[in-house]
XYZ file of C-alpha atoms in Angstrom:
513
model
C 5.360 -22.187 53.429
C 3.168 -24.590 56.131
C 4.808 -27.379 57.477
C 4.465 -30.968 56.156
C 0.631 -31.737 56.908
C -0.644 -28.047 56.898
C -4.008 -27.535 55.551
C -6.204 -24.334 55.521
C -3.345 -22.728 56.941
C -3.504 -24.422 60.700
C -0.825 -27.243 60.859
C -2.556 -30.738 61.499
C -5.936 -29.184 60.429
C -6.687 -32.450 58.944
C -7.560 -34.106 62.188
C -9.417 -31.666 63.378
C -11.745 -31.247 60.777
C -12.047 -35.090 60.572
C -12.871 -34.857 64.374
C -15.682 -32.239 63.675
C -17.280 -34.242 60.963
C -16.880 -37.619 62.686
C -18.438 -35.718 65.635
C -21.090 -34.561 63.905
C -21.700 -37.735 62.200
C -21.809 -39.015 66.037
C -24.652 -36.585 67.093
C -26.860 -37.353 63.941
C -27.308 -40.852 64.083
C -27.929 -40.384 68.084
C -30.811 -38.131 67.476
C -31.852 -40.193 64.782
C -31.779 -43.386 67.310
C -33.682 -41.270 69.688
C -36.014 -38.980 67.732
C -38.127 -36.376 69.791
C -41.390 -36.597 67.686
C -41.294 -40.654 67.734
C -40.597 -40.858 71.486
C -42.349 -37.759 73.151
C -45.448 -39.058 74.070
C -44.357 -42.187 75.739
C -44.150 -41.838 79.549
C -41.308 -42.647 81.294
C -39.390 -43.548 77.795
C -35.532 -43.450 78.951
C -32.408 -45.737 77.938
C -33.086 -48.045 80.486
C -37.024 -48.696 78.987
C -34.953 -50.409 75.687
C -35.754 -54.513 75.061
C -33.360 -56.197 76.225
C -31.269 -53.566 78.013
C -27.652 -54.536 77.322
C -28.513 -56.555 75.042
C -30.214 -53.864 72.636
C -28.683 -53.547 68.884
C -29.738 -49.806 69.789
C -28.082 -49.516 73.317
C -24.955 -50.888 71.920
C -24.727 -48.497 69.878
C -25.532 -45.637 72.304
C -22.760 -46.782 74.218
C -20.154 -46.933 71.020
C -21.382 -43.191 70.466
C -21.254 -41.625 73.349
C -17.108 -43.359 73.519
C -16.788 -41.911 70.089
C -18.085 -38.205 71.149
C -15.890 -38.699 73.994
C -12.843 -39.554 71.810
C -12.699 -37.185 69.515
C -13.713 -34.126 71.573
C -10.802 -35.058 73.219
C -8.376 -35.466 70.302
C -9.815 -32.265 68.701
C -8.851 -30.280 71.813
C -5.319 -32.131 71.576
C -4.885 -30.835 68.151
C -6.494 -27.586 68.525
C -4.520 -26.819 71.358
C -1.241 -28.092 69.519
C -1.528 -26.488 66.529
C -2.357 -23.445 68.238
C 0.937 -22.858 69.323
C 2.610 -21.439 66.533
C -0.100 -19.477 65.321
C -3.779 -18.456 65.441
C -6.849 -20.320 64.314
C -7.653 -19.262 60.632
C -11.009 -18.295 59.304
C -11.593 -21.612 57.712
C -10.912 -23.855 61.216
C -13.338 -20.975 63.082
C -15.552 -22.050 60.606
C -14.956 -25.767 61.314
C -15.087 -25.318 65.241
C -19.014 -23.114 64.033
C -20.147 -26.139 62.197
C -19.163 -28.353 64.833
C -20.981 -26.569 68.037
C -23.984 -25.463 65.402
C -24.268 -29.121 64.739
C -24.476 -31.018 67.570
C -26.785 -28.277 69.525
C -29.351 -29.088 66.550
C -28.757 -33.112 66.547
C -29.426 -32.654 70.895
C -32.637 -30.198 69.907
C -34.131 -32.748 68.028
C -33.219 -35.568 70.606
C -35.471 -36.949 73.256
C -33.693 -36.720 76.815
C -33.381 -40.503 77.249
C -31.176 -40.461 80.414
C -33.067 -38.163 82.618
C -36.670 -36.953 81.945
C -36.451 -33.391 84.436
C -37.256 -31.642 81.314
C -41.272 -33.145 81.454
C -41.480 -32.270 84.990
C -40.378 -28.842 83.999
C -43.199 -28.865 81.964
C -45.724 -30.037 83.924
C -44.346 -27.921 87.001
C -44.562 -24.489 84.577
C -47.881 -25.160 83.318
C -49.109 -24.331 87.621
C -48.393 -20.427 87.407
C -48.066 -20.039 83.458
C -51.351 -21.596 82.528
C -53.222 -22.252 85.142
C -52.498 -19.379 87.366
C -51.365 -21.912 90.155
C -48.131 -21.631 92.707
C -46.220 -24.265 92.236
C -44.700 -24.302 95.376
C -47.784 -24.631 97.161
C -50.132 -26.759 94.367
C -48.772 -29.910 93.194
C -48.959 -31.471 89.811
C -51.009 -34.374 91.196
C -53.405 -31.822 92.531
C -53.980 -31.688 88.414
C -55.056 -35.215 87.465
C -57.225 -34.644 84.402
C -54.278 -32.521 83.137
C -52.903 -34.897 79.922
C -49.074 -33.598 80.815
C -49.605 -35.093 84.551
C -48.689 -38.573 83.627
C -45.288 -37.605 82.453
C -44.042 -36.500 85.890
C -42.032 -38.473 87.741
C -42.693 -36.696 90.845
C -46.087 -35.337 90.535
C -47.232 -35.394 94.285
C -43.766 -32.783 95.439
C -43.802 -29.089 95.396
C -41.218 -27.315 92.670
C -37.720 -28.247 93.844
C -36.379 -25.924 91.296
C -35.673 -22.436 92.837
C -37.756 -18.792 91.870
C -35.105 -17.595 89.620
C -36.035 -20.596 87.556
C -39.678 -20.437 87.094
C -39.387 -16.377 86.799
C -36.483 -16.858 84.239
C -39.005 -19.401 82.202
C -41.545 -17.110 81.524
C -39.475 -16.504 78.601
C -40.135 -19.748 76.908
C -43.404 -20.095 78.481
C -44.666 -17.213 75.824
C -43.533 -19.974 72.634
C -45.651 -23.026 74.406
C -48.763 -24.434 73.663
C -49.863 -25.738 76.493
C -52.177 -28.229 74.845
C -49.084 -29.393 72.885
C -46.397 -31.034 75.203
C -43.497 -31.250 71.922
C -44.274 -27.293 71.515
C -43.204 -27.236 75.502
C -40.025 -29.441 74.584
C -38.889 -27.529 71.806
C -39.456 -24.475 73.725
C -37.331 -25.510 76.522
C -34.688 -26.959 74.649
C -34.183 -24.361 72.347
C -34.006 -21.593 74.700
C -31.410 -23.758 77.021
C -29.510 -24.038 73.182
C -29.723 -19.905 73.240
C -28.350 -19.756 76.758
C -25.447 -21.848 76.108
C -24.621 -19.906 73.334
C -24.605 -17.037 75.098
C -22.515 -18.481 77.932
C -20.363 -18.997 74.970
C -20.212 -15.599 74.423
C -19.343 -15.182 78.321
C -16.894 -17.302 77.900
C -14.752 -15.895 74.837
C -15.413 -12.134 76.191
C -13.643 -13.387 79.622
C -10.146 -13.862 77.682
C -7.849 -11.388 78.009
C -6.258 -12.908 74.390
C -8.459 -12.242 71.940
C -6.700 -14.982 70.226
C -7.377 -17.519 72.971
C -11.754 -16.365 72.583
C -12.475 -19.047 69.753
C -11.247 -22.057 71.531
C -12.290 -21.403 75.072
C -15.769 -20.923 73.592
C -15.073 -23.832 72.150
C -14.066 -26.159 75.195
C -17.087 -25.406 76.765
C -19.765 -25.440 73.935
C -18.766 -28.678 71.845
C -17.883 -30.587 75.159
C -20.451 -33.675 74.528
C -21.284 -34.110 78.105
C -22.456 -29.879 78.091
C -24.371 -30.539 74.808
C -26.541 -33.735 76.028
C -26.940 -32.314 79.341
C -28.021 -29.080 78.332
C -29.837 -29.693 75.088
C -30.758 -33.188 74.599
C -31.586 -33.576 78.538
C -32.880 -30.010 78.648
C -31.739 -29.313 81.964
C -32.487 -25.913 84.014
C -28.894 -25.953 85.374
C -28.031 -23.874 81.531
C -29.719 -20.732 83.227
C -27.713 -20.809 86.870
C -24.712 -21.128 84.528
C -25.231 -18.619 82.072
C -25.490 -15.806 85.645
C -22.185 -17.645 87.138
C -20.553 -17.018 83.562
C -21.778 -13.200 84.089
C -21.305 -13.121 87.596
C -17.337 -14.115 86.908
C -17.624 -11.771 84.045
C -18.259 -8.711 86.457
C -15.596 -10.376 89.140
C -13.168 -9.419 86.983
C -13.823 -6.416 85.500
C -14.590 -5.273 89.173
C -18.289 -4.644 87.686
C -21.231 -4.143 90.342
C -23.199 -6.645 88.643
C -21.166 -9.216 90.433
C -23.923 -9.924 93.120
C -26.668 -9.803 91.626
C -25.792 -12.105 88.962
C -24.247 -14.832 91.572
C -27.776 -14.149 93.693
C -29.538 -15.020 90.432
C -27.201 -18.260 89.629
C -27.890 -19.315 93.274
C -31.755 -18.624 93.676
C -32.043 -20.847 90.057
C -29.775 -23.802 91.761
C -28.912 -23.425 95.320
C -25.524 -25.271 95.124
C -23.746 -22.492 93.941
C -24.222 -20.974 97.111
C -21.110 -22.968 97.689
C -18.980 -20.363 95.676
C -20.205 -17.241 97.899
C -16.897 -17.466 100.456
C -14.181 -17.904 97.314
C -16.496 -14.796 95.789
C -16.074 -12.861 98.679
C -12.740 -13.168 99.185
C -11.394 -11.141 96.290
C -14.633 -8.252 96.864
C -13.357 -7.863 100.285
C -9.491 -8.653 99.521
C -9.047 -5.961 96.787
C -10.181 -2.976 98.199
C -13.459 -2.970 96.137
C -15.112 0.048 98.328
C -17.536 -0.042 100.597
C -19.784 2.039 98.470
C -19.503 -0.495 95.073
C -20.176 -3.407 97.356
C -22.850 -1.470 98.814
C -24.415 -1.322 95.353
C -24.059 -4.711 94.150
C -25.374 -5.652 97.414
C -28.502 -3.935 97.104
C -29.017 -4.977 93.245
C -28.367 -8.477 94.508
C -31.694 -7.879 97.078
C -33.470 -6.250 94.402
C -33.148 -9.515 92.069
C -33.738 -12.230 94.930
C -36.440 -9.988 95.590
C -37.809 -9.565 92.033
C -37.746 -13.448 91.729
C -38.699 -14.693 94.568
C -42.245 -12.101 95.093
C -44.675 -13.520 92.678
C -43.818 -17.039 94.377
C -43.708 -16.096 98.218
C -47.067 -16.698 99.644
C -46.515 -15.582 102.666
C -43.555 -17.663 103.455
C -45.446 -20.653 102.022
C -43.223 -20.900 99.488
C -40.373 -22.148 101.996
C -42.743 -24.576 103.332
C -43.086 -26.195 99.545
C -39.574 -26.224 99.363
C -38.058 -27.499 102.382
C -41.156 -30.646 101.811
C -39.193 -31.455 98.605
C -35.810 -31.143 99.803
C -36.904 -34.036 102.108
C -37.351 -36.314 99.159
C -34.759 -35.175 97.193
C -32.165 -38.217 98.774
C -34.298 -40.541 97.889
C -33.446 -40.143 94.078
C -30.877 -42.611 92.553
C -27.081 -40.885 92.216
C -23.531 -41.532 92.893
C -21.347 -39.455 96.031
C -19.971 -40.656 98.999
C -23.807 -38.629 100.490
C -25.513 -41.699 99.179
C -23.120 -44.039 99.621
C -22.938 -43.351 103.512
C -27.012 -43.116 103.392
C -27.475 -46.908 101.714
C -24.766 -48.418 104.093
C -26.943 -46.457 107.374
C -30.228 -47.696 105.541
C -28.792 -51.477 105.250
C -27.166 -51.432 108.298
C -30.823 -50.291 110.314
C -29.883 -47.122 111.249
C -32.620 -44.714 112.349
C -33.522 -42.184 110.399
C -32.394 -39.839 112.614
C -29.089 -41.395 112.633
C -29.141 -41.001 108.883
C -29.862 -37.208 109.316
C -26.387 -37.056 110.953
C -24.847 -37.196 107.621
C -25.197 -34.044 106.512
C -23.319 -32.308 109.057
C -20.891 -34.135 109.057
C -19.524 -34.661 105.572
C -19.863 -30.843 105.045
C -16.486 -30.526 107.272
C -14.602 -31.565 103.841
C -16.454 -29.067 101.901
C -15.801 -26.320 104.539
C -12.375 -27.665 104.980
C -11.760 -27.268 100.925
C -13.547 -23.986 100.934
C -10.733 -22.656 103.726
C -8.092 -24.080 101.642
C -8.883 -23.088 98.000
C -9.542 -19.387 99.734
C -6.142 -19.038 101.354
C -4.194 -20.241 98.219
C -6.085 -17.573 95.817
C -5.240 -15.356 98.333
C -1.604 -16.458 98.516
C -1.814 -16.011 94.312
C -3.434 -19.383 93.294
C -6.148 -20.034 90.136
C -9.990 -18.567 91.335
C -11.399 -21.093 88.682
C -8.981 -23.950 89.786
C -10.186 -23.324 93.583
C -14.261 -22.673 92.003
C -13.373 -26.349 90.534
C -11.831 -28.276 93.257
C -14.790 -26.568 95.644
C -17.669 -27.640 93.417
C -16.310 -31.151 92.855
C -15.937 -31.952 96.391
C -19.333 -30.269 97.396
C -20.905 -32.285 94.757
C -19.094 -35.724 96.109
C -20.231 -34.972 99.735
C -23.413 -32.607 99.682
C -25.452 -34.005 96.895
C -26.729 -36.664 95.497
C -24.430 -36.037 92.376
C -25.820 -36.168 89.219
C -24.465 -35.842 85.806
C -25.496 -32.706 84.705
C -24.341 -30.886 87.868
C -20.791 -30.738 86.338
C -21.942 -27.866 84.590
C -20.505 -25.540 86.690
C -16.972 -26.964 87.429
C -16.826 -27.545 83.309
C -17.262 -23.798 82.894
C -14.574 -22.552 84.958
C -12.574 -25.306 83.298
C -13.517 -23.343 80.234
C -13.069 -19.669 81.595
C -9.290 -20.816 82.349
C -8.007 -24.315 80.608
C -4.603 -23.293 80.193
C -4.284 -22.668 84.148
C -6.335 -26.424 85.340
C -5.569 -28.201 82.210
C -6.979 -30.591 79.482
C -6.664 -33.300 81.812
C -9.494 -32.658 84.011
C -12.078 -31.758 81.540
C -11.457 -35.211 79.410
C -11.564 -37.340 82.068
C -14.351 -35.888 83.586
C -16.366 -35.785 80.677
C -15.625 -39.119 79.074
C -16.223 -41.014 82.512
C -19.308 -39.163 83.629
C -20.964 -39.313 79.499
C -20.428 -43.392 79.495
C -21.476 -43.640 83.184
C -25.260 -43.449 81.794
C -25.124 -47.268 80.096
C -22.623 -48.687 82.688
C -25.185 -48.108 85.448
C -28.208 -49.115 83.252
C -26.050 -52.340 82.625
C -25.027 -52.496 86.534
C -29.150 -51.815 87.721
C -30.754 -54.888 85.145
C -28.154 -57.126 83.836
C -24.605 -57.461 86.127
C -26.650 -59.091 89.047
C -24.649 -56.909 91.430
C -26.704 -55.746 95.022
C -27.723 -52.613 95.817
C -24.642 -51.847 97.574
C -22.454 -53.052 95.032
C -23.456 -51.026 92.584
C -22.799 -48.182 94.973
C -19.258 -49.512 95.241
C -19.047 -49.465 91.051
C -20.116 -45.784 91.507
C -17.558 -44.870 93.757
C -15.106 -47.007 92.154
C -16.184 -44.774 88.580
C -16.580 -41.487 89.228
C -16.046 -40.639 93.430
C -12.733 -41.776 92.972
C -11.547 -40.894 89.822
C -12.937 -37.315 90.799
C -11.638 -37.013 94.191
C -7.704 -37.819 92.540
C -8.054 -35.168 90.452
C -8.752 -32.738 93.157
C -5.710 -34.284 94.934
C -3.834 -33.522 92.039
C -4.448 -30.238 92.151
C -4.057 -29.817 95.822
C -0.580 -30.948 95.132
C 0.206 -29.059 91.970
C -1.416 -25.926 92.119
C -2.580 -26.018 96.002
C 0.657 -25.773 97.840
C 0.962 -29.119 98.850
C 4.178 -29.886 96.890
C 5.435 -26.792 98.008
C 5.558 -27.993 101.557
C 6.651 -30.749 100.719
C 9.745 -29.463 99.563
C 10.362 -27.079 102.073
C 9.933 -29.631 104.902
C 12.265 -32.348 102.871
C 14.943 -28.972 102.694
C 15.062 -28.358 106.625
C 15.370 -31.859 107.291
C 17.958 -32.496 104.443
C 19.603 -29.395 104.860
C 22.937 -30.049 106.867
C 23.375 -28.276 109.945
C 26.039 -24.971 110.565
C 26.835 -24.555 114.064
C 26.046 -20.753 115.055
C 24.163 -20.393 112.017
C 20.314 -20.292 111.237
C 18.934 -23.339 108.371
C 18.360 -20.695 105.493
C 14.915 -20.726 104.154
C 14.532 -23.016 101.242
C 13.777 -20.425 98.098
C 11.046 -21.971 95.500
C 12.254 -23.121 91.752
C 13.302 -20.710 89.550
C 10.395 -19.718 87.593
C 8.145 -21.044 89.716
C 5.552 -19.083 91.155
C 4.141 -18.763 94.981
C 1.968 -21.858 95.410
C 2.344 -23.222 92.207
């Protein structure tokens, strides 16, 4: 017999299929506010383009939404992850958990990207080398001004910022566009990011060593709201550097040769995951892989950043192209303690090369967190916890932090919740999904200065990110565990002739935890 609430065989599976439909109910009336073919050919269209801004019947309800998605992804997981247990997830709730990805992938296929329009530059920045033969690296999209698409770039006049791996990975959905028809192009790109994220689904439930534990680690990472509108409804490119980090940690640890090139694929499609290279190499030099495997992987991980990066080269050219967008790439809005440091230098009249300074110098934390992380896996600590903690500090101090870069730290949340915990993929998500109307809201109707809303950044997601890595510094980094030993020497009374024994960790308790 099922305890006192049981239904479909999964105790409290009442909430969670009231979750999923409520969810799904959620995503549906969001696409419907923001339907694709109504909105597509308006340039520039975005949240903050609404009447009225605050104000809006319509943005009001965008922000209820995106609290509700928030809510009950996060009291789904709570029951999931409760009623899991005792026992297994049964056909029926597998079914449930289907609908409830299926769904809101579809609802975000069908929505236009109203808080960040990358996808049309995309666009615009594949048509160069898939229709008209051009590099993009070295011909921009203003170079194009009869071309109909050209208007819906924001940044027509830079080179592709996007890495090789990107625009080679794209000729994929290139082969579904009509380049005449710029809602074939959207659906194209959409839907193929939807196919890559299931697929990094896939990753994701094949990286479990409990076949039981597959569904809802799938899950956590595929019905997450923030994943779905970044991914789908956004369109973002970051979906194909994850999908190769998924595979890359894949082949980690199944001690596969693919290892390398997959992470030199991830990295030449988004360069921040070059960040993750010294916690990578620390378990293919720490383990005893063999010189010969490494060897291997190293020369398959050539042979891709090769692959890639040839039709694109130019001679070098293509470095030029990049490094002349990199220079503008600051200048977009975001919220990290990099931009905050850059506004106060701006407002306080620093020269620009005074402003250049900043670079070097806030990468000391990221190096310093990279050192850490690195010594506690190899005193027996969480890879994806120290992948996490790296990413999210790197992202705080060495970009320009943007929503849909927390990508990557959500999937190693994903590849291990049960070691880093519900806590940090809730919080995370809720804060960073409702940050999109609170800084609309700050930008045209608060009244607050430039650097105040700065301040209302930090004050939202810098610090409320930054705890949570201190949190795990002191739960799972080995701060609390000198804490204790230094509070047992100094408590620990003296024996004369005798040496303070060494204080012995919990019972129970692993090293570093």
């Amino acid at each position: 017999m099922h305890r006192k609430g049981a239904f479909w065989g999964l105790p409290g599976s009442w909430l969670i299929i009231a979750c999923a439909l409520l969810s799904l109910v959620c995503w549906g009336i969001l696409a419907g506010l923001y339907w694709l073919p109504d909105y597509y050919d308006i340039p520039a269209f975005s949240l903050d383009k609404l009447p009225g801004y605050s104000a809006s019947p319509t943005f009001r309800l965008t922000v209820v939404l995106f609290v509700a998605l928030a809510l009950f992804y996060s009291l789904g997981l709570w029951a999931i992850v409760r009623a899991t247990r005792s026992q297994p997830l049964t056909r029926s709730i597998k079914l449930v958990l289907a609908l409830w990805i299926v769904g809101g992938g579809v609802a975000m296929l069908f929505m236009y990207p109203i808080t960040a329009l990358d996808v049309f530059t995309y666009l615009t920045v594949l048509k160069g080398p898939y229709f008209y033969g051009q590099n993009p690296y070295l011909v921009t999209v203003a170079m194009r001004p009869n071309d109909p698409w050209t208007a819906f770039d924001f940044v027509p006049g830079n080179p592709a910022l996007y890495g090789p791996g990107w625009l080679s990975m794209s000729a994929l959905p290139a082969l579904f566009i009509n380049w005449n028809d710029l809602l074939s192009g959207l659906f194209a790109l959409k839907g193929f990011n939807l196919l890559l994220l299931a697929l990094t689904g896939v990753i994701i439930a094949r990286y479990q060593d409990d076949p039981s534990k597959r569904w809802l680690a799938a899950w956590v990472f595929l019905a997450n709201p923030l994943v779905l509108f970044e991914g789908v409804g956004n369109g973002h490119n970051d979906i194909y550097a994850v999908v190769a980090l998924a595979g890359a940690m894949l082949a980690l640890k199944r001690r596969s040769v693919l290892v390398l090139p997959l992470l030199a694929l991830s990295i030449s499609v988004k360069f921040l995951t070059v960040i993750l290279v010294p916690l990578f190499a620390v378990p293919l030099l720490a383990e005893r892989w063999g010189w010969r495997k490494l060897a291997v992987g190293a020369g398959l991980a050539l042979l891709v950043a090769v692959g890639v990066t040839a039709p694109f080269w130019a001679g070098g050219e293509m470095l030029s192209g990049l490094m002349d967008s990199a220079e503008n790439y600051y200048q977009f809005p975001g919220s990290s303690i990099l931009l905050m440091a850059y506004a106060y230098l701006q407002q306080s009249g620093a020269s620009g090369d005074s402003a250049m300074l900043l670079l070097p110098m806030l990468t000391v934390p990221v190096v310093l967190t990279c050192g850490w992380t690195a010594w506690r896996y190899l005193r027996g600590g969480s890879f994806t916890l120290a992948a996490v903690a790296m990413l999210l500090v790197a992202l705080q101090f060495l970009t320009r932090y943007c929503q849909w870069y927390l990508l990557f730290p959500l999937l190693f949340v994903a590849l291990d919740r049960e070691r880093i915990g519900t806590t940090m993929l809730t919080v995370v998500m809720a804060l960073n999904l409702i940050w999109y109307p609170v800084i609309v809201w700050a930008f045209f109707d608060s009244g607050l200065p430039q650097m105040g809303i700065q301040w209302l950044g930090v004050a939202f997601l810098t610090a409320p990110t930054l705890a949570l890595v201190g949190w795990w510094a002191w739960r799972e980094g080995g701060l609390s565990g000198l804490w204790r030993r230094r509070r047992a020497l100094v408590s620990a009374p003296a024996v004369p002739g005798e040496e303070p024994a060494a204080p012995r960790d919990e019972p129970g308790q692993e090293e570093g935890e």
